[in-house]
Short mmCIF file of C-alpha atoms in Angstrom, two decimals:
data_model
loop_
_atom_site.label_atom_id
_atom_site.label_comp_id
_atom_site.label_asym_id
_atom_site.label_seq_id
_atom_site.Cartn_x
_atom_site.Cartn_y
_atom_site.Cartn_z
CA MET S 1 23.03 10.44 -46.80
CA CYS S 2 22.31 12.29 -50.02
CA ALA S 3 20.88 9.15 -51.66
CA ALA S 4 18.59 8.56 -48.68
CA ARG S 5 17.34 12.09 -48.89
CA SER S 6 16.62 11.86 -52.61
CA THR S 7 14.80 8.59 -51.99
CA ARG S 8 12.54 10.21 -49.38
CA ILE S 9 11.79 13.06 -51.80
CA ALA S 10 10.93 10.59 -54.53
CA GLU S 11 8.63 8.70 -52.12
CA ARG S 12 6.75 11.89 -51.25
CA VAL S 13 6.45 12.91 -54.90
CA SER S 14 5.11 9.47 -55.84
CA ASP S 15 2.59 9.62 -52.97
CA VAL S 16 1.41 13.10 -53.99
CA LEU S 17 1.18 12.30 -57.70
CA GLY S 18 -0.20 8.78 -57.20
CA VAL S 19 2.60 7.20 -59.21
CA PRO S 20 3.41 3.58 -58.20
CA ARG S 21 6.44 3.48 -55.99
CA ASP S 22 8.30 0.81 -57.93
CA VAL S 23 8.11 3.06 -61.01
CA ALA S 24 8.98 6.27 -59.20
CA LEU S 25 11.81 4.75 -57.16
CA ASP S 26 12.96 2.23 -59.80
CA LEU S 27 12.37 -0.58 -57.31
CA PRO S 28 12.56 -4.28 -58.20
CA ARG S 29 9.27 -6.15 -58.44
CA LEU S 30 9.04 -9.60 -56.87
CA SER S 31 6.31 -12.12 -57.57
CA LEU S 32 6.41 -15.09 -55.25
CA GLU S 33 4.40 -18.25 -55.82
CA GLY S 34 4.38 -19.97 -52.47
CA ASN S 35 7.92 -20.89 -51.59
CA VAL S 36 8.66 -22.61 -54.90
CA ARG S 37 8.88 -19.93 -57.58
CA LEU S 38 10.04 -16.35 -57.67
CA VAL S 39 9.93 -13.91 -60.56
CA LEU S 40 12.19 -10.91 -59.96
CA GLU S 41 11.95 -7.98 -62.36
CA ASN S 42 14.23 -5.00 -62.69
CA HIS S 43 17.41 -6.67 -61.44
CA LYS S 44 21.04 -5.65 -61.84
CA GLY S 45 22.64 -9.07 -62.10
CA ILE S 46 23.48 -12.17 -60.14
CA ILE S 47 26.06 -11.93 -57.43
CA GLU S 48 26.07 -15.48 -56.19
CA PHE S 49 24.38 -18.65 -57.38
CA SER S 50 24.48 -22.21 -56.13
CA THR S 51 21.94 -24.96 -55.54
CA ASP S 52 21.14 -23.62 -52.09
CA ARG S 53 21.70 -19.88 -52.39
CA LEU S 54 20.94 -17.11 -54.86
CA ARG S 55 21.92 -13.49 -54.37
CA VAL S 56 20.71 -10.89 -56.85
CA GLN S 57 21.65 -7.21 -57.00
CA THR S 58 18.82 -4.73 -57.49
CA THR S 59 18.62 -0.95 -57.55
CA ALA S 60 17.45 -0.92 -53.93
CA GLY S 61 19.82 -3.50 -52.54
CA GLN S 62 20.36 -7.23 -52.63
CA VAL S 63 17.76 -9.99 -52.60
CA SER S 64 18.98 -13.22 -51.11
CA ILE S 65 17.23 -16.56 -51.31
CA VAL S 66 18.32 -19.53 -49.27
CA GLY S 67 16.76 -22.83 -50.16
CA ARG S 68 17.25 -26.21 -51.81
CA ARG S 69 17.58 -27.39 -55.40
CA LEU S 70 17.49 -23.88 -56.79
CA VAL S 71 17.25 -23.66 -60.58
CA LEU S 72 17.35 -20.55 -62.77
CA ARG S 73 14.51 -21.30 -65.14
CA GLY S 74 15.29 -18.26 -67.18
CA ILE S 75 17.27 -15.04 -67.06
CA ASN S 76 17.40 -11.99 -69.26
CA ARG S 77 18.16 -8.29 -68.78
CA GLU S 78 14.86 -7.54 -67.10
CA ARG S 79 13.88 -10.55 -65.13
CA ILE S 80 14.98 -13.69 -63.39
CA VAL S 81 12.79 -16.72 -62.81
CA VAL S 82 14.00 -19.03 -60.10
CA GLU S 83 12.43 -22.23 -58.82
CA GLY S 84 13.21 -24.55 -55.94
CA ARG S 85 12.36 -24.87 -52.27
CA PHE S 86 12.81 -21.50 -50.60
CA ASP S 87 13.59 -21.47 -46.88
CA ASN S 88 14.58 -17.85 -46.43
CA LEU S 89 14.15 -14.60 -48.35
CA GLU S 90 16.27 -11.64 -47.27
CA PHE S 91 16.65 -8.03 -48.36
CA LEU S 92 20.18 -6.91 -47.75
CA GLY S 93 21.21 -3.24 -47.66
CA TRP S 94 17.87 -1.81 -48.76
CA GLU S 95 17.49 1.93 -48.34
CA VAL S 96 13.76 2.23 -49.06
CA SER S 97 11.79 2.47 -45.80
CA MET Z 1 4.30 -31.11 -74.52
CA ALA Z 2 3.55 -27.41 -74.36
CA VAL Z 3 3.61 -25.35 -77.53
CA SER Z 4 6.70 -23.46 -76.35
CA SER Z 5 8.49 -26.72 -75.61
CA LEU Z 6 7.51 -28.06 -79.00
CA TRP Z 7 8.82 -24.92 -80.65
CA GLU Z 8 12.09 -25.22 -78.75
CA TRP Z 9 12.38 -28.84 -79.90
CA VAL Z 10 11.76 -27.79 -83.50
CA ARG Z 11 14.42 -25.07 -83.27
CA GLY Z 12 16.81 -27.37 -81.42
CA TYR Z 13 18.83 -26.70 -78.29
CA VAL Z 14 21.88 -27.94 -76.47
CA ILE Z 15 22.53 -28.58 -72.82
CA ILE Z 16 25.98 -27.22 -72.02
CA LYS Z 17 28.28 -27.73 -69.10
CA VAL Z 18 30.09 -24.49 -68.21
CA THR Z 19 33.19 -24.60 -66.10
CA GLY Z 20 35.07 -21.62 -64.70
CA ARG Z 21 35.55 -19.40 -61.68
CA MET Z 22 33.19 -16.59 -62.65
CA LEU Z 23 30.00 -18.35 -63.56
CA GLU Z 24 27.79 -15.55 -62.17
CA LYS Z 25 29.55 -13.08 -64.43
CA PHE Z 26 29.00 -15.41 -67.36
CA VAL Z 27 25.27 -15.58 -66.61
CA ASN Z 28 25.03 -11.80 -66.23
CA MET Z 29 26.90 -11.14 -69.47
CA ALA Z 30 24.75 -13.64 -71.35
CA ALA Z 31 21.60 -11.97 -70.02
CA ALA Z 32 22.94 -8.55 -70.95
CA ARG Z 33 23.55 -9.71 -74.53
CA ARG Z 34 20.07 -11.21 -74.73
CA ILE Z 35 21.31 -14.77 -74.86
CA GLY Z 36 18.62 -16.97 -73.37
CA LEU Z 37 19.93 -19.27 -70.68
CA HIS Z 38 17.36 -21.66 -69.27
CA ASP Z 39 17.26 -24.28 -66.53
CA VAL Z 40 20.53 -23.13 -65.03
CA THR Z 41 21.67 -25.46 -62.24
CA THR Z 42 24.98 -25.65 -60.48
CA LEU Z 43 26.75 -28.98 -60.25
CA GLY Z 44 29.24 -27.79 -57.69
CA PRO Z 45 31.72 -24.98 -57.24
CA GLY Z 46 32.76 -23.64 -60.63
CA MET Z 47 30.50 -25.89 -62.69
CA MET Z 48 26.96 -25.54 -63.98
CA LEU Z 49 24.52 -26.85 -66.56
CA ALA Z 50 22.37 -24.63 -68.78
CA ARG Z 51 20.04 -25.07 -71.70
CA VAL Z 52 20.56 -22.77 -74.67
CA SER Z 53 19.24 -22.62 -78.20
CA ILE Z 54 21.53 -23.43 -81.12
CA ASP Z 55 21.60 -19.82 -82.33
CA ASP Z 56 22.46 -18.49 -78.86
CA TYR Z 57 25.08 -21.16 -78.36
CA ARG Z 58 27.01 -19.78 -81.35
CA GLN Z 59 27.22 -16.37 -79.64
CA LEU Z 60 28.62 -17.68 -76.36
CA GLY Z 61 32.29 -17.76 -77.45
CA PRO Z 62 33.27 -14.12 -76.65
CA ILE Z 63 31.45 -14.23 -73.31
CA LEU Z 64 33.16 -17.44 -72.27
CA ARG Z 65 36.55 -15.99 -73.15
CA ALA Z 66 35.80 -12.76 -71.29
CA CYS Z 67 34.83 -14.70 -68.14
CA GLY Z 68 37.59 -17.22 -68.38
CA CYS Z 69 35.13 -20.07 -68.65
CA TRP Z 70 34.77 -22.86 -71.13
CA ALA Z 71 31.74 -24.89 -72.19
CA THR Z 72 31.19 -28.39 -73.46
CA VAL Z 73 28.03 -29.70 -75.04
CA ASP Z 74 26.46 -32.28 -72.79
CA GLN Z 75 23.40 -33.11 -74.84
CA ARG Z 76 21.93 -32.16 -78.23
CA VAL Z 77 18.17 -32.11 -78.45
CA GLY Z 78 15.71 -31.17 -81.21
CA ALA Z 79 14.71 -31.57 -84.81
CA PRO Z 80 17.92 -30.16 -86.41
CA PHE Z 81 20.01 -32.85 -84.70
CA VAL Z 82 17.55 -35.61 -85.63
CA LEU Z 83 17.58 -34.48 -89.26
CA SER Z 84 21.33 -34.16 -89.41
CA GLY Z 85 21.58 -37.65 -87.89
CA LEU Z 86 19.27 -38.95 -90.57
CA ALA Z 87 21.20 -37.15 -93.28
CA ARG Z 88 24.32 -39.03 -92.28
CA ARG Z 89 22.49 -42.38 -92.60
CA LYS Z 90 22.06 -42.39 -96.35
CA PHE Z 91 20.91 -45.99 -96.67
CA LEU Z 92 18.21 -45.40 -94.08
CA LEU Z 93 17.01 -42.40 -96.06
CA PHE Z 94 17.13 -44.43 -99.25
CA GLY Z 95 15.11 -47.22 -97.62
CA LEU Z 96 12.62 -44.73 -96.27
CA MET Z 97 12.20 -43.22 -99.70
CA ILE Z 98 11.75 -46.64 -101.32
CA PHE Z 99 9.20 -47.52 -98.63
CA VAL Z 100 7.18 -44.36 -99.21
CA ILE Z 101 7.23 -44.90 -102.99
CA LEU Z 102 6.22 -48.56 -102.64
CA LEU Z 103 3.46 -47.69 -100.19
CA SER Z 104 2.16 -45.05 -102.52
CA VAL Z 105 2.22 -47.37 -105.55
CA MET Z 106 0.73 -50.37 -103.75
CA SER Z 107 -2.07 -48.35 -102.22
CA SER Z 108 -3.07 -46.92 -105.58
CA VAL Z 109 -4.00 -50.25 -107.19
CA LEU Z 110 -6.89 -52.64 -106.70
CA TRP Z 111 -6.03 -55.56 -104.44
CA THR Z 112 -9.32 -57.33 -103.87
CA ILE Z 113 -12.72 -57.62 -105.52
CA ASP Z 114 -15.45 -58.82 -103.15
CA ILE Z 115 -18.89 -59.73 -104.39
CA ILE Z 116 -21.58 -60.00 -101.72
CA GLY Z 117 -25.07 -61.36 -102.19
CA ALA Z 118 -24.60 -63.22 -105.48
CA ASP Z 119 -24.81 -66.96 -106.07
CA ALA Z 120 -21.94 -68.80 -107.76
CA GLU Z 121 -23.35 -68.39 -111.26
CA GLN Z 122 -24.04 -64.67 -110.86
CA GLU Z 123 -20.62 -64.12 -109.31
CA GLY Z 124 -18.97 -65.75 -112.33
CA MET Z 125 -20.94 -63.52 -114.66
CA ILE Z 126 -20.11 -60.40 -112.66
CA ARG Z 127 -16.40 -61.23 -112.67
CA GLN Z 128 -16.57 -61.74 -116.43
CA VAL Z 129 -18.21 -58.33 -116.86
CA LEU Z 130 -15.49 -56.74 -114.71
CA TYR Z 131 -12.80 -58.54 -116.74
CA ASP Z 132 -14.34 -57.25 -119.96
CA MET Z 133 -14.28 -53.75 -118.50
CA GLY Z 134 -10.59 -54.16 -117.74
CA ILE Z 135 -11.08 -54.22 -113.98
CA THR Z 136 -8.97 -56.93 -112.41
CA ARG Z 137 -6.49 -57.19 -109.59
CA TRP Z 138 -3.70 -54.57 -109.83
CA THR Z 139 -5.87 -52.22 -111.88
CA PRO Z 140 -5.11 -48.61 -110.85
CA LEU Z 141 -7.78 -47.30 -108.51
CA SER Z 142 -7.99 -44.12 -110.54
CA SER Z 143 -9.48 -46.08 -113.45
CA VAL Z 144 -12.18 -47.76 -111.32
CA ASP Z 145 -15.45 -45.93 -111.91
CA CYS Z 146 -18.10 -47.32 -109.55
CA ASP Z 147 -21.00 -45.78 -111.48
CA ASP Z 148 -19.85 -47.41 -114.71
CA ILE Z 149 -19.40 -50.75 -112.99
CA ARG Z 150 -22.87 -50.52 -111.43
CA SER Z 151 -24.62 -49.70 -114.70
CA GLU Z 152 -22.67 -52.28 -116.72
CA ILE Z 153 -23.41 -55.11 -114.30
CA THR Z 154 -27.08 -54.17 -114.05
CA LYS Z 155 -27.28 -54.17 -117.83
CA SER Z 156 -25.29 -57.35 -118.46
CA VAL Z 157 -26.25 -59.72 -115.66
CA GLN Z 158 -29.85 -60.89 -115.69
CA GLY Z 159 -31.70 -61.60 -112.48
CA LEU Z 160 -30.26 -58.78 -110.42
CA ALA Z 161 -32.63 -56.31 -108.82
CA TRP Z 162 -29.96 -54.00 -107.36
CA VAL Z 163 -26.21 -53.53 -107.67
CA GLY Z 164 -24.02 -51.41 -105.40
CA ALA Z 165 -20.33 -50.74 -106.02
CA GLU Z 166 -17.84 -48.90 -103.84
CA THR Z 167 -14.13 -48.87 -103.22
CA GLN Z 168 -12.99 -49.46 -99.68
CA GLY Z 169 -9.30 -48.73 -99.37
CA THR Z 170 -7.63 -50.91 -101.99
CA GLY Z 171 -10.67 -53.18 -102.40
CA LEU Z 172 -13.70 -53.06 -104.65
CA VAL Z 173 -16.87 -54.21 -102.91
CA LEU Z 174 -19.88 -55.14 -104.99
CA ARG Z 175 -23.18 -55.78 -103.25
CA VAL Z 176 -25.95 -57.28 -105.31
CA ALA Z 177 -29.50 -58.39 -104.65
CA GLY Z 178 -31.17 -60.92 -106.91
CA LYS Z 179 -34.68 -60.63 -108.18
CA VAL Z 180 -37.21 -62.78 -106.32
CA LEU Z 181 -39.67 -64.01 -108.90
CA PRO Z 182 -42.98 -65.47 -107.79
CA ASP Z 183 -43.40 -69.20 -108.31
CA ALA Z 184 -45.28 -69.77 -111.52
CA PRO Z 185 -47.75 -72.59 -111.01
CA ALA Z 186 -47.58 -75.46 -113.46
CA ALA Z 187 -51.26 -76.30 -113.15
CA PRO Z 188 -54.22 -73.87 -113.10
CA ILE Z 189 -55.06 -72.26 -109.77
CA ASP Z 190 -58.73 -72.39 -108.76
CA LEU Z 191 -60.49 -70.44 -106.06
CA ILE Z 192 -62.48 -72.70 -103.72
CA ALA Z 193 -64.80 -71.91 -100.82
CA SER Z 194 -63.23 -72.01 -97.38
CA GLU Z 195 -66.57 -72.37 -95.53
CA ASP Z 196 -70.17 -73.33 -96.09
CA SER Z 197 -71.69 -69.97 -96.96
CA VAL Z 198 -74.01 -67.86 -99.08
CA ILE Z 199 -72.22 -65.66 -101.61
CA VAL Z 200 -73.04 -61.99 -101.21
CA ARG Z 201 -70.44 -60.46 -103.53
CA LEU Z 202 -68.54 -61.84 -106.50
CA ILE Z 203 -66.09 -59.87 -108.64
CA VAL Z 204 -64.01 -62.03 -110.99
CA LEU Z 205 -60.66 -60.58 -111.99
CA ALA Z 206 -59.30 -63.62 -113.79
CA GLY Z 207 -60.69 -67.07 -114.41
CA LEU Z 208 -64.05 -68.65 -115.10
CA PRO Z 209 -66.80 -68.18 -112.42
CA HIS Z 210 -68.83 -71.23 -111.42
CA VAL Z 211 -71.15 -69.57 -108.89
CA ARG Z 212 -73.24 -66.43 -108.68
CA GLU Z 213 -74.26 -64.04 -105.94
CA GLY Z 214 -76.93 -65.43 -103.61
CA GLN Z 215 -75.87 -68.99 -104.22
CA THR Z 216 -75.17 -71.33 -101.32
CA VAL Z 217 -71.81 -73.05 -101.55
CA ALA Z 218 -70.17 -75.81 -99.55
CA ALA Z 219 -66.65 -75.74 -98.21
CA GLY Z 220 -64.22 -76.89 -100.90
CA GLN Z 221 -66.55 -76.08 -103.79
CA VAL Z 222 -64.86 -74.44 -106.79
CA LEU Z 223 -65.88 -70.80 -107.02
CA VAL Z 224 -63.70 -69.58 -109.89
CA SER Z 225 -61.60 -71.92 -112.02
CA GLY Z 226 -58.21 -71.05 -113.45
CA GLN Z 227 -59.26 -70.89 -117.03
CA GLU Z 228 -60.00 -67.97 -119.30
CA PRO Z 229 -63.66 -67.88 -120.32
CA THR Z 230 -62.92 -66.85 -123.91
CA GLY Z 231 -61.25 -68.86 -126.63
CA GLU Z 232 -61.33 -72.55 -127.37
CA GLY Z 233 -60.71 -74.52 -124.24
CA GLY Z 234 -59.48 -71.35 -122.52
CA SER Z 235 -55.90 -70.66 -121.48
CA VAL Z 236 -54.58 -71.56 -118.03
CA VAL Z 237 -54.54 -68.65 -115.58
CA HIS Z 238 -54.27 -68.00 -111.89
CA ALA Z 239 -57.87 -67.43 -110.85
CA ARG Z 240 -58.33 -64.16 -108.98
CA ALA Z 241 -61.62 -62.83 -107.62
CA ILE Z 242 -63.22 -61.07 -104.69
CA VAL Z 243 -65.68 -63.58 -103.25
CA GLU Z 244 -67.45 -62.55 -100.07
CA GLY Z 245 -69.83 -64.91 -98.38
CA ARG Z 246 -72.14 -64.93 -95.41
CA VAL Z 247 -70.91 -67.57 -92.94
CA TRP Z 248 -72.56 -68.94 -89.81
CA ARG Z 249 -70.45 -70.52 -87.13
CA GLU Z 250 -71.73 -72.31 -84.08
CA ALA Z 251 -70.12 -73.13 -80.77
CA ARG Z 252 -71.48 -74.51 -77.54
CA ALA Z 253 -70.05 -74.46 -74.03
CA LYS Z 254 -71.36 -76.05 -70.87
CA VAL Z 255 -70.35 -74.97 -67.34
CA PRO Z 256 -71.47 -77.02 -64.30
CA LEU Z 257 -72.80 -75.14 -61.28
CA ILE Z 258 -70.73 -77.20 -58.89
CA VAL Z 259 -67.01 -76.69 -59.43
CA GLU Z 260 -64.50 -79.03 -57.90
CA GLN Z 261 -61.19 -77.53 -56.69
CA ARG Z 262 -58.14 -79.66 -55.95
CA VAL Z 263 -55.51 -77.99 -53.73
CA ARG Z 264 -52.31 -79.54 -52.35
CA THR Z 265 -52.27 -79.60 -48.54
CA GLY Z 266 -48.45 -79.67 -48.35
CA ARG Z 267 -48.19 -83.21 -46.97
CA LYS Z 268 -46.31 -85.68 -49.08
CA ALA Z 269 -45.02 -89.22 -48.88
CA ILE Z 270 -41.95 -90.51 -50.69
CA GLN Z 271 -41.62 -94.14 -51.65
CA TYR Z 272 -38.82 -95.93 -53.47
CA ARG Z 273 -39.20 -98.94 -55.68
CA ILE Z 274 -36.35 -101.10 -56.87
CA VAL Z 275 -37.30 -103.19 -59.87
CA CYS Z 276 -34.94 -105.96 -60.92
CA GLY Z 277 -36.49 -108.41 -63.36
CA SER Z 278 -39.46 -110.05 -61.60
CA ILE Z 279 -38.45 -108.64 -58.20
CA ASP Z 280 -40.32 -105.47 -57.16
CA LEU Z 281 -39.14 -104.08 -53.81
CA ASN Z 282 -41.05 -101.23 -52.15
CA LEU Z 283 -39.30 -99.02 -49.58
CA GLY Z 284 -40.89 -96.20 -47.60
CA ARG Z 285 -44.51 -95.41 -46.91
CA ALA Z 286 -47.35 -94.97 -49.35
CA GLY Z 287 -48.90 -92.16 -47.33
CA GLY Z 288 -52.46 -93.46 -47.07
CA PHE Z 289 -53.92 -90.19 -48.37
CA GLY Z 290 -57.57 -90.07 -49.42
CA ALA Z 291 -56.74 -88.06 -52.52
CA TYR Z 292 -53.34 -87.36 -53.94
CA ASP Z 293 -51.38 -86.78 -57.09
CA THR Z 294 -48.21 -88.60 -57.96
CA LYS Z 295 -44.86 -87.85 -59.55
CA GLU Z 296 -42.39 -90.52 -60.56
CA TYR Z 297 -38.67 -90.19 -61.19
CA ARG Z 298 -36.88 -93.15 -62.80
CA ARG Z 299 -33.18 -93.90 -62.79
CA ASP Z 300 -31.27 -96.84 -64.26
CA LEU Z 301 -28.87 -98.38 -61.76
CA GLY Z 302 -27.47 -101.00 -64.11
CA PRO Z 303 -28.54 -103.71 -66.55
CA GLY Z 304 -32.13 -104.63 -65.67
CA VAL Z 305 -32.13 -102.68 -62.37
CA GLU Z 306 -34.25 -99.56 -62.03
CA LEU Z 307 -34.82 -97.20 -59.11
CA ILE Z 308 -38.14 -95.38 -59.03
CA ARG Z 309 -38.83 -92.50 -56.67
CA ILE Z 310 -42.53 -91.89 -56.12
CA GLU Z 311 -43.76 -88.66 -54.58
CA ARG Z 312 -47.38 -88.56 -53.43
CA HIS Z 313 -48.83 -85.14 -52.61
CA GLU Z 314 -52.00 -85.07 -50.56
CA ILE Z 315 -54.84 -83.11 -52.12
CA ALA Z 316 -57.81 -81.49 -50.48
CA VAL Z 317 -60.85 -81.58 -52.72
CA THR Z 318 -63.39 -78.83 -52.20
CA THR Z 319 -66.52 -78.13 -54.14
CA THR Z 320 -67.83 -74.65 -54.82
CA ARG Z 321 -71.26 -73.83 -56.12
CA ILE Z 322 -71.54 -70.89 -58.48
CA SER Z 323 -74.67 -69.04 -59.48
CA ARG Z 324 -76.38 -69.55 -62.83
CA GLY Z 325 -75.40 -66.03 -63.80
CA GLU Z 326 -71.72 -66.69 -63.22
CA ALA Z 327 -71.98 -69.99 -65.07
CA TYR Z 328 -73.68 -68.25 -68.00
CA VAL Z 329 -70.89 -65.64 -68.24
CA LEU Z 330 -68.22 -68.34 -68.23
CA ALA Z 331 -70.06 -70.49 -70.77
CA ARG Z 332 -70.70 -67.57 -73.13
CA ALA Z 333 -67.07 -66.41 -72.97
CA SER Z 334 -65.89 -69.92 -73.70
CA ALA Z 335 -68.22 -70.30 -76.68
CA GLU Z 336 -67.31 -66.91 -78.10
CA GLU Z 337 -63.61 -67.62 -77.74
CA SER Z 338 -64.11 -70.88 -79.58
CA ILE Z 339 -65.77 -69.11 -82.52
CA ARG Z 340 -63.29 -66.23 -82.65
CA GLY Z 341 -60.47 -68.73 -82.85
CA ARG Z 342 -61.92 -69.94 -86.15
CA LEU Z 343 -62.61 -66.49 -87.66
CA ARG Z 344 -60.54 -65.12 -90.52
CA GLY Z 345 -58.85 -61.78 -90.00
CA ASP Z 346 -61.02 -59.87 -92.45
CA ALA Z 347 -64.33 -61.25 -91.14
CA GLU Z 348 -66.99 -58.69 -90.34
CA ILE Z 349 -69.41 -59.82 -87.62
CA LEU Z 350 -73.01 -59.17 -88.60
CA SER Z 351 -74.90 -60.73 -85.72
CA VAL Z 352 -74.53 -63.03 -82.73
CA THR Z 353 -77.38 -65.28 -81.61
CA GLU Z 354 -77.30 -67.19 -78.36
CA ASN Z 355 -79.36 -69.93 -76.85
CA VAL Z 356 -79.14 -70.55 -73.08
CA SER Z 357 -80.27 -73.83 -71.55
CA ASP Z 358 -83.36 -73.75 -69.36
CA GLU Z 359 -83.02 -74.41 -65.63
CA ALA Z 360 -85.89 -76.80 -65.76
CA VAL Z 361 -84.21 -78.91 -68.41
CA MET Z 362 -80.60 -78.64 -67.16
CA GLY Z 363 -80.55 -77.93 -63.42
CA ASP Z 364 -76.90 -78.69 -62.60
CA ALA Z 365 -75.24 -76.75 -65.44
CA VAL Z 366 -75.65 -73.90 -67.89
CA GLU Z 367 -75.12 -74.50 -71.60
CA VAL Z 368 -74.78 -71.68 -74.09
CA VAL Z 369 -75.06 -72.21 -77.83
CA LEU Z 370 -73.67 -69.27 -79.79
CA ILE Z 371 -74.19 -68.66 -83.51
CA MET Z 372 -72.11 -65.92 -85.11
CA GLU Z 373 -72.93 -64.59 -88.56
CA THR Z 374 -70.11 -62.97 -90.51
CA VAL Z 375 -69.27 -61.69 -93.96
CA GLU Z 376 -65.80 -62.58 -95.11
CA ASP Z 377 -63.64 -63.44 -98.09
CA ILE Z 378 -64.24 -67.13 -98.60
CA GLY Z 379 -62.06 -67.71 -101.65
CA ILE Z 380 -58.82 -69.61 -101.18
CA ALA Z 381 -56.40 -70.50 -103.94
CA LYS Z 382 -55.84 -74.16 -104.66
CA GLU Z 383 -53.73 -75.70 -107.37
CA ARG Z 384 -55.65 -78.09 -109.53
CA LEU Z 385 -54.27 -81.61 -109.26
#
């Protein structure tokens, strides 16, 4: 309840000051190229990984990809690059409206 | 191959197979410690493949232990592995080294000497000059100086107008061109008149003149003889002079007023003849044309037997009458063409006189007589027999 309230305050402040929301709210940034490549920045680690499913923890919640032949092309502290055939992209437990 | 891929190959990398229950934790810990994992794929529950550089692979031990995983190297790729593989094969390295040394030595000496453009005698002399200069097969290329070779051959071998020398790889290529000397006549050369003419200009450069300006000469008459005018008997020379003469040439052409034209009508008759000794057998029709032209094709069928195919094409003969004016134009053109065909290239035309036949004398044709007066060089060289 308290976290949701602080999030709303941060949203309003970012709107008033014109600061990008992903910076103000420490949100993950996702760049999707079709349904074959995803670059996810500002992650908190992998929760689950297999050839048909990838679940990544972020500051806002989890990002889940369901697909086929998923490959982690690269991973470091800031970003994950994943390739494959994506069938479904889900945001689980996100608190940002 | 992209530059990054090439760089990775130069640095070397391994493809590892990681087995354990907490593979996600392993990946997260590696990322946290800035260990670059690439192309991570799972092979099944608790097993995955990843590509990692050699340096990063050395740092994986504590992470693997912390996650309860273990890793085996599936594949080694890159320059460090190739070099270490080579380092183990000492005889291969030795052979490679010997090969490089041999290649270097063999490519630094002269293997071939090619001489282009010289006859057999000149080639022998050129090779002798090269031998004297110390340039033979197996001479080090560093001691082959093309400029020296060029100047030495030009100086030593007579009869060469030009010498070129260059090294092409391990070969020395010499290109030479021999001098072309004019044929020296054995007997004196006289200048004789090419046409009946009147000499208008005479400048003797060498030889003894036998005519003077204004003199009429006949074709073949000696104008300047190949003999020096001074001294006893005179020495033999090649007579040279500028001899210009006035020449008159005449041509006549006659064109009839009635012109006959023969045109094929398209009808033809084919007849075959078989000739065998005294037997002459005709097959087919002769055509019975009033006027025709004939073509014959002969073919041997055997000893003494010949087959002749005769084609007769019917011809329609028509006569056309042209005017005297048209006939005159045709006759004049024909006469002029006849004279121009006999003119020398340097001839300067002074005047053209024409004489056209009178209608009263020649009613059925027009005859044109053309006389062309020119000034031209009439001297031609002729060896005295």
